[in-house]
mmCIF file of C-alpha atoms in Angstrom:
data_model
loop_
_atom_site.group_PDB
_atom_site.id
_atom_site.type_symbol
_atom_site.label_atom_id
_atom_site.label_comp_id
_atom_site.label_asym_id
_atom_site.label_seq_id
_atom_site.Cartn_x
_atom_site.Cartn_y
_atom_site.Cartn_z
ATOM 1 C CA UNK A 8 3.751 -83.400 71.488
ATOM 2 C CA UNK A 9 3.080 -87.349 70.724
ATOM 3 C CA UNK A 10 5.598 -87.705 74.252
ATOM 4 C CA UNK A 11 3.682 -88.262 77.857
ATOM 5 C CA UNK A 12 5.219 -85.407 80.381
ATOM 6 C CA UNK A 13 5.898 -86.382 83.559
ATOM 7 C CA UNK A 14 6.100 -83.685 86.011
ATOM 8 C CA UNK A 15 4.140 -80.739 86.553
ATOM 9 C CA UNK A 16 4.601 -77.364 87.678
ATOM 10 C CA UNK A 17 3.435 -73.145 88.410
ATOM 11 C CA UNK A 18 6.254 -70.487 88.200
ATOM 12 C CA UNK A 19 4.713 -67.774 90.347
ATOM 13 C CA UNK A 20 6.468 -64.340 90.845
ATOM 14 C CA UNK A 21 9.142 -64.743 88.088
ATOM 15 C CA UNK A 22 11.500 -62.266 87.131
ATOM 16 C CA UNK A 23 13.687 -61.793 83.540
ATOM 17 C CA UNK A 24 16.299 -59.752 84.066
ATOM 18 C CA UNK A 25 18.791 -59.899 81.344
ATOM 19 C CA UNK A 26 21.697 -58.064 80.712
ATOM 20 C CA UNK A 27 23.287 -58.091 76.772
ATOM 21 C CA UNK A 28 26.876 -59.304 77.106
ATOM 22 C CA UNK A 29 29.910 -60.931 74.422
ATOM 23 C CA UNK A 30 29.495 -64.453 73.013
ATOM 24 C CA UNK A 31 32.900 -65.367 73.868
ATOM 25 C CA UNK A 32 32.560 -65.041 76.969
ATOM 26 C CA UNK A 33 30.073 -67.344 77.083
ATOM 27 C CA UNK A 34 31.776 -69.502 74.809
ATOM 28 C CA UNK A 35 33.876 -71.372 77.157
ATOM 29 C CA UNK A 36 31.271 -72.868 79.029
ATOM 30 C CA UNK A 37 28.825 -73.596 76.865
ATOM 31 C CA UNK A 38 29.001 -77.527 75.548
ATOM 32 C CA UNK A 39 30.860 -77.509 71.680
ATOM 33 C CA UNK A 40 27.374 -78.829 70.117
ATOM 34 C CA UNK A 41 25.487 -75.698 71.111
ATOM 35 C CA UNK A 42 25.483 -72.507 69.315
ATOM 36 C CA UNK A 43 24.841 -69.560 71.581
ATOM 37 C CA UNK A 44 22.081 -68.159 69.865
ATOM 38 C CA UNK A 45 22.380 -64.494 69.381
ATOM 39 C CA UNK A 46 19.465 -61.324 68.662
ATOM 40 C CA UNK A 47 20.832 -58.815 65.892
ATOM 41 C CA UNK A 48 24.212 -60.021 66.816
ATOM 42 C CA UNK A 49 24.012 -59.476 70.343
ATOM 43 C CA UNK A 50 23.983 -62.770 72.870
ATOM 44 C CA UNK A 51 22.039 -62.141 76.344
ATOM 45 C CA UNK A 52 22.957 -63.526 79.914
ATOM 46 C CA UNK A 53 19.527 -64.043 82.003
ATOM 47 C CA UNK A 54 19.098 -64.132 85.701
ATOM 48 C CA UNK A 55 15.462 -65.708 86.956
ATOM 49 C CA UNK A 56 14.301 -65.167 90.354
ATOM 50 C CA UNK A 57 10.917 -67.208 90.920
ATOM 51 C CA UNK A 58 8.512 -69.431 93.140
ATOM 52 C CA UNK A 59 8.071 -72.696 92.056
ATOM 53 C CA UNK A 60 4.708 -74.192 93.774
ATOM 54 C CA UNK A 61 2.789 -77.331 92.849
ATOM 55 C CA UNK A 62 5.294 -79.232 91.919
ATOM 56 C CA UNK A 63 4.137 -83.087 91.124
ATOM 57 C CA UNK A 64 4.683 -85.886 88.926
ATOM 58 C CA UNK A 65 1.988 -86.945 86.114
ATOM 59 C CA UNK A 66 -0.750 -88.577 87.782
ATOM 60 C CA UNK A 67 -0.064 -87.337 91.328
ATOM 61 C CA UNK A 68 -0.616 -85.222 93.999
ATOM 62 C CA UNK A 69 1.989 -82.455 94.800
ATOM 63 C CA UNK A 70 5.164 -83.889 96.332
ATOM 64 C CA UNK A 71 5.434 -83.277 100.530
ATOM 65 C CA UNK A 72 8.858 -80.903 101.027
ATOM 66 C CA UNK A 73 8.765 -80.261 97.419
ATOM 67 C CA UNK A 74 5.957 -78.649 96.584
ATOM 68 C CA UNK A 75 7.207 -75.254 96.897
ATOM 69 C CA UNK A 76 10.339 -73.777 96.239
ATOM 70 C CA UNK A 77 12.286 -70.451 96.158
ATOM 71 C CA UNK A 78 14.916 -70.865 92.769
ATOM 72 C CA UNK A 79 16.838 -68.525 90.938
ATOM 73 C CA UNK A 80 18.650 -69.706 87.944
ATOM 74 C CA UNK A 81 21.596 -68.043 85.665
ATOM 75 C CA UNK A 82 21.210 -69.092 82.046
ATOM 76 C CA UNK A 83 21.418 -68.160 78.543
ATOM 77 C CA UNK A 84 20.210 -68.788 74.704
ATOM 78 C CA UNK A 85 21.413 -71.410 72.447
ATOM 79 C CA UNK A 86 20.570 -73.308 69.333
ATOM 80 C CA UNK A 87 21.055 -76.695 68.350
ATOM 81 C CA UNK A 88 20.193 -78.010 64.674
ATOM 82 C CA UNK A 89 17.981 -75.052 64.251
ATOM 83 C CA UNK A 90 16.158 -75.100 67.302
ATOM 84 C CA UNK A 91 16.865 -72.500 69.911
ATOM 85 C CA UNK A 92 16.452 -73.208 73.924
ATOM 86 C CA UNK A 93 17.989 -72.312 77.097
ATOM 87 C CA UNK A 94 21.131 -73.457 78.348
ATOM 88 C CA UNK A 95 21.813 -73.079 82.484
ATOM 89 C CA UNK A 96 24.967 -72.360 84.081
ATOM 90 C CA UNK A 97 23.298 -72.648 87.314
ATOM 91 C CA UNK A 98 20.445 -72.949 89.092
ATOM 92 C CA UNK A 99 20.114 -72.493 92.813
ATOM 93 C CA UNK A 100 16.861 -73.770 95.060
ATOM 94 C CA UNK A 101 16.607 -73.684 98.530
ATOM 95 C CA UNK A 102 14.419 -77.170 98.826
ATOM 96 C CA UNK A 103 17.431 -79.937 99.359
ATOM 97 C CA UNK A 104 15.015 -82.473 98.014
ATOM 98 C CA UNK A 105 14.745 -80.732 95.415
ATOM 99 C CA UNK A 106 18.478 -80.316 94.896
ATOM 100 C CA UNK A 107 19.196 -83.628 94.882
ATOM 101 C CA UNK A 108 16.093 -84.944 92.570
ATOM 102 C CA UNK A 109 17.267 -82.663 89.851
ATOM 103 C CA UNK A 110 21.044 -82.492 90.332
ATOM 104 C CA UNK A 111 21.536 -86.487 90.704
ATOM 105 C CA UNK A 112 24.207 -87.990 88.038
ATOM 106 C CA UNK A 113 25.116 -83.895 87.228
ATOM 107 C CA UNK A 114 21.930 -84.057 85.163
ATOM 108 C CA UNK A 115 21.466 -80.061 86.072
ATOM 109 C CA UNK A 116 23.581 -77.784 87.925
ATOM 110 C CA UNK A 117 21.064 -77.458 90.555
ATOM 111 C CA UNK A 118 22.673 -76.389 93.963
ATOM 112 C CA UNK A 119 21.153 -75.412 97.402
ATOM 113 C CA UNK A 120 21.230 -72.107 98.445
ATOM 114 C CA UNK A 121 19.578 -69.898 101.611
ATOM 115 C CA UNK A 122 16.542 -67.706 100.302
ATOM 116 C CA UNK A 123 14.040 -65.870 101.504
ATOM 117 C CA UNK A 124 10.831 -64.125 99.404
ATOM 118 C CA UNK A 125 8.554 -62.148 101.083
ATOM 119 C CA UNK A 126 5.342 -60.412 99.447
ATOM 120 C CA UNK A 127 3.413 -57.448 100.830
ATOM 121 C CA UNK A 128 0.837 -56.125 98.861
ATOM 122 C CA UNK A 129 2.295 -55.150 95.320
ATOM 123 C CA UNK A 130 5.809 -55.304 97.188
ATOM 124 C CA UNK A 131 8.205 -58.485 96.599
ATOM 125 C CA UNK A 132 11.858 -58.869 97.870
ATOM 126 C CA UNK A 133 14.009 -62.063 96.905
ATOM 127 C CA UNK A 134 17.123 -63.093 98.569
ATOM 128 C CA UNK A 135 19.908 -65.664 97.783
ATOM 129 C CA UNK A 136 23.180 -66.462 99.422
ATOM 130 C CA UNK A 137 24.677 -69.481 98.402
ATOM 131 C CA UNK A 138 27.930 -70.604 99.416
ATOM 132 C CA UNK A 139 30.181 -72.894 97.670
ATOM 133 C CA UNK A 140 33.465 -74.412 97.969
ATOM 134 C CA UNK A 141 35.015 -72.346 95.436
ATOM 135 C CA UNK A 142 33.131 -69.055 97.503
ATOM 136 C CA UNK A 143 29.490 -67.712 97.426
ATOM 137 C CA UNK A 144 27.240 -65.856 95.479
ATOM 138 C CA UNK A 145 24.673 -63.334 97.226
ATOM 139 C CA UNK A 146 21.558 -62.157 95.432
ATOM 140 C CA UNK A 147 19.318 -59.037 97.006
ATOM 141 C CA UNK A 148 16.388 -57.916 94.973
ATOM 142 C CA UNK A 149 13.504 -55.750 95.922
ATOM 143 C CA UNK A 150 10.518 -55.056 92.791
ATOM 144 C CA UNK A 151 6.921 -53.911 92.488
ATOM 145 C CA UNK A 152 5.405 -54.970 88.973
ATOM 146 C CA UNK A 153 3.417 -52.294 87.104
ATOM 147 C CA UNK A 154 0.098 -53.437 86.099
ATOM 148 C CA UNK A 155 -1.217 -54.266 82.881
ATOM 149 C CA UNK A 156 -0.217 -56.877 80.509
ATOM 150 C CA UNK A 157 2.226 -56.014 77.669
ATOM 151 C CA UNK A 158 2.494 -56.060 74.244
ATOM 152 C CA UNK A 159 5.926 -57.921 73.448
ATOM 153 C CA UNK A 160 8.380 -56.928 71.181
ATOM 154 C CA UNK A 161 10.256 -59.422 69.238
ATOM 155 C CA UNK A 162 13.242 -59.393 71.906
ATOM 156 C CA UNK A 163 11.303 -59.736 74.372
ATOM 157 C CA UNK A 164 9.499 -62.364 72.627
ATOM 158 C CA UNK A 165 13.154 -63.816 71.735
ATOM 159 C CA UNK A 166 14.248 -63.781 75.221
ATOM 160 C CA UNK A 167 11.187 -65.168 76.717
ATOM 161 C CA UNK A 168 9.328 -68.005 74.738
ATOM 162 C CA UNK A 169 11.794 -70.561 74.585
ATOM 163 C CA UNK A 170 10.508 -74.490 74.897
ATOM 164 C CA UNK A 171 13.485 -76.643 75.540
ATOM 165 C CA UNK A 172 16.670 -76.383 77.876
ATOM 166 C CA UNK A 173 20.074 -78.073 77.155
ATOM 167 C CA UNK A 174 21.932 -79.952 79.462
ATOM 168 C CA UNK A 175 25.241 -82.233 78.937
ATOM 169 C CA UNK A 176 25.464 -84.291 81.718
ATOM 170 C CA UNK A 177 28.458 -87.863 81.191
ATOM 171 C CA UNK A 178 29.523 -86.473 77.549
ATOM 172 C CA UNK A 179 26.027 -87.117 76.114
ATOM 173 C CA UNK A 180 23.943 -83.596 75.290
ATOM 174 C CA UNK A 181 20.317 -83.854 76.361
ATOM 175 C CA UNK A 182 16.863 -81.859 75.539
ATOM 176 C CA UNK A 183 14.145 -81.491 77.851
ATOM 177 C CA UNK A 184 11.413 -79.811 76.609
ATOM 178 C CA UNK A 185 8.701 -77.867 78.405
ATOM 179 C CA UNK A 186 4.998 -76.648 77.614
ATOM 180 C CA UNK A 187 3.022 -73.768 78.603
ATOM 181 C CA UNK A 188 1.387 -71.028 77.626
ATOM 182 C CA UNK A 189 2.780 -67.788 76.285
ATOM 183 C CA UNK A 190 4.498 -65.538 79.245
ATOM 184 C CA UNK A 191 2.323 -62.650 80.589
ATOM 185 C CA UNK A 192 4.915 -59.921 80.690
ATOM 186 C CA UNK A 193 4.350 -56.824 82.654
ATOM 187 C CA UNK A 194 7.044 -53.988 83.419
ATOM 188 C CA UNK A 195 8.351 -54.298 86.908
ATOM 189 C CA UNK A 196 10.574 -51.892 88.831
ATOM 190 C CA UNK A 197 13.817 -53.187 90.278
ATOM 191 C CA UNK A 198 16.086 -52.128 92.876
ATOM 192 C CA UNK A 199 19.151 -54.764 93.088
ATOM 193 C CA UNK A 200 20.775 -54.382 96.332
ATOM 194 C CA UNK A 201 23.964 -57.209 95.424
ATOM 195 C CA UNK A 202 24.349 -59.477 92.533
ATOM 196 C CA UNK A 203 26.998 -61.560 92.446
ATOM 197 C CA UNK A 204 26.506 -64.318 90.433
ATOM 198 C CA UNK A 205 27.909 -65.444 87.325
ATOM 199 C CA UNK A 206 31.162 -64.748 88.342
ATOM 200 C CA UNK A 207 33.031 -66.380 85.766
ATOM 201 C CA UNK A 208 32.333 -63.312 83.283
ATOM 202 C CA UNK A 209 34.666 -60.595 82.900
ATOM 203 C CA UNK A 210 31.505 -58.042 84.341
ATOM 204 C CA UNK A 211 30.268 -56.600 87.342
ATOM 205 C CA UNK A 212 26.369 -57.311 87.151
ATOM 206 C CA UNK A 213 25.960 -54.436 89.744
ATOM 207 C CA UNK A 214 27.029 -52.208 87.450
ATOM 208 C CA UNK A 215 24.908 -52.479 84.524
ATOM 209 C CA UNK A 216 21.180 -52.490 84.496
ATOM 210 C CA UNK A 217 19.073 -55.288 82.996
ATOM 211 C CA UNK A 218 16.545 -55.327 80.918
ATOM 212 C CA UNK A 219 13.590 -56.538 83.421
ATOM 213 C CA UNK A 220 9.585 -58.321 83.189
ATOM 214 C CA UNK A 221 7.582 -59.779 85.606
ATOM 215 C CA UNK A 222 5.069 -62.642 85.120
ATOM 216 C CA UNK A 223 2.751 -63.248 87.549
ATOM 217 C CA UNK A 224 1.869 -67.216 87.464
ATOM 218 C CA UNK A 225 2.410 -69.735 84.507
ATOM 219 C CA UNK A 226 1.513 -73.528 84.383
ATOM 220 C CA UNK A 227 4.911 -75.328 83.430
ATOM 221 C CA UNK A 228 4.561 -79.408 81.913
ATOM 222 C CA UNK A 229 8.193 -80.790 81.629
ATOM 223 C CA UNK A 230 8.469 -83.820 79.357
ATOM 224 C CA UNK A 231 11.370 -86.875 79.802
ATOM 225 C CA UNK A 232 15.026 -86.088 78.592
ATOM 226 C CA UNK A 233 15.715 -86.833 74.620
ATOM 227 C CA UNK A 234 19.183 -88.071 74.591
ATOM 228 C CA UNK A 235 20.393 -85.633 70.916
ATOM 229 C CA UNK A 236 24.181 -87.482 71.018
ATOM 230 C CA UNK A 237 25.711 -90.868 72.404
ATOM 231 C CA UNK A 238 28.522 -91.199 74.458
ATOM 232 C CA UNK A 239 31.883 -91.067 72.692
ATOM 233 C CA UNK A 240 33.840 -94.243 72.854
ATOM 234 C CA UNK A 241 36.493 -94.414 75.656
ATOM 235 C CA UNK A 242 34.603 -92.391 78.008
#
């Protein structure tokens, strides 16, 4: 990119777990510019439990309080002018810094939630409750990655390398873009104890098993916002 980034970060621990699911449903809350982007036909909802560690702007050290984070993020896949991203419908952290940093002006939907992860061995478990004015959402995973790398296939390749996120904060539609290498992706085993996020589908996550990957560590670069419309006039 000819663009400087300006903050870096390492995803450790991450989780896809994706479940296949109706584009109208989506639909509704999804900004009118995007397309949701769709494999064979079929659109995907994704739910991302990771560690976020190292956390810094360009040219400094890691930020105190910030550094490292639990997150878990809902999102899905969308295209705009022939480019396909990630759009999120939420993304929960339990640093309030961090909260506040990314969620200031509604620039993301970033909200604070309790979490715990704790690692023993080959062993993780990841827990979420947040709670919210309009209720909470609890999240209760336990998983143990198999080893080896794998070979990707092109949906997991689709549902995985993706470069940019969307984000429509005061009626203008923004791109951040992000760099890193290509995901490791191993198989993981998952046991989901309660899942009840994205509640505004018609769905019961519980009940349905998701497609699942693990990647051990990736280095993240995020680069500054590119503004892709202007404000319409009278708002």
């Amino acid at each position: 990119m000819n663009r400087s980034w300006i903050m870096a970060q390492t995803w450790r621990d991450l989780v896809f777990l994706h479940w296949p699911v109706s584009t109208e449903w989506l639909r509704p809350f999804i900004p009118q510019e995007l397309e949701v982007d769709v494999f064979e036909g079929q659109a995907w909802l994704g739910v991302v439990p990771l560690v976020a560690d190292q956390t810094r702007p360009r040219f400094s050290l890691p930020i105190p309080f910030v550094r490292k984070y639990r997150e878990l993020n809902v999102r899905t896949y969308v295209r705009y002018r022939g480019r396909s991203g990630v759009f999120f419908f939420s993304l929960d952290a339990d640093s309030l810094l961090a909260v506040k940093a990314a969620s200031a002006g509604g620039f993301l939907p970033y909200r604070y939630a309790r979490m715990r992860f704790v690692k023993k061995e080959n062993r993780r478990l990841f827990l979420s409750h947040y709670a919210g004015k309009n209720g909470s959402e609890d999240f209760r995973m336990g998983y143990t990655p198999a080893a080896g790398i794998i070979e990707a296939s092109e949906l997991e390749l689709w549902l995985t390398e993706r470069y940019c996120l969307w984000t429509k904060p005061d009626d203008i539609l923004y791109r951040v873009d992000i760099e890193h290498a290509p995901w490791q992706l191993q198989n993981v085993h998952i046991e989901i104890a309660e899942n009840s996020l994205a509640a505004f589908l018609p769905i019961d996550l519980n009940a349905l098993q998701p497609l699942a990957h693990f990647s051990a560590v990736l280095h993240a670069r995020i680069y500054p916002p590119v503004a892709e419309t202007k404000k319409r006039a009278g708002h």
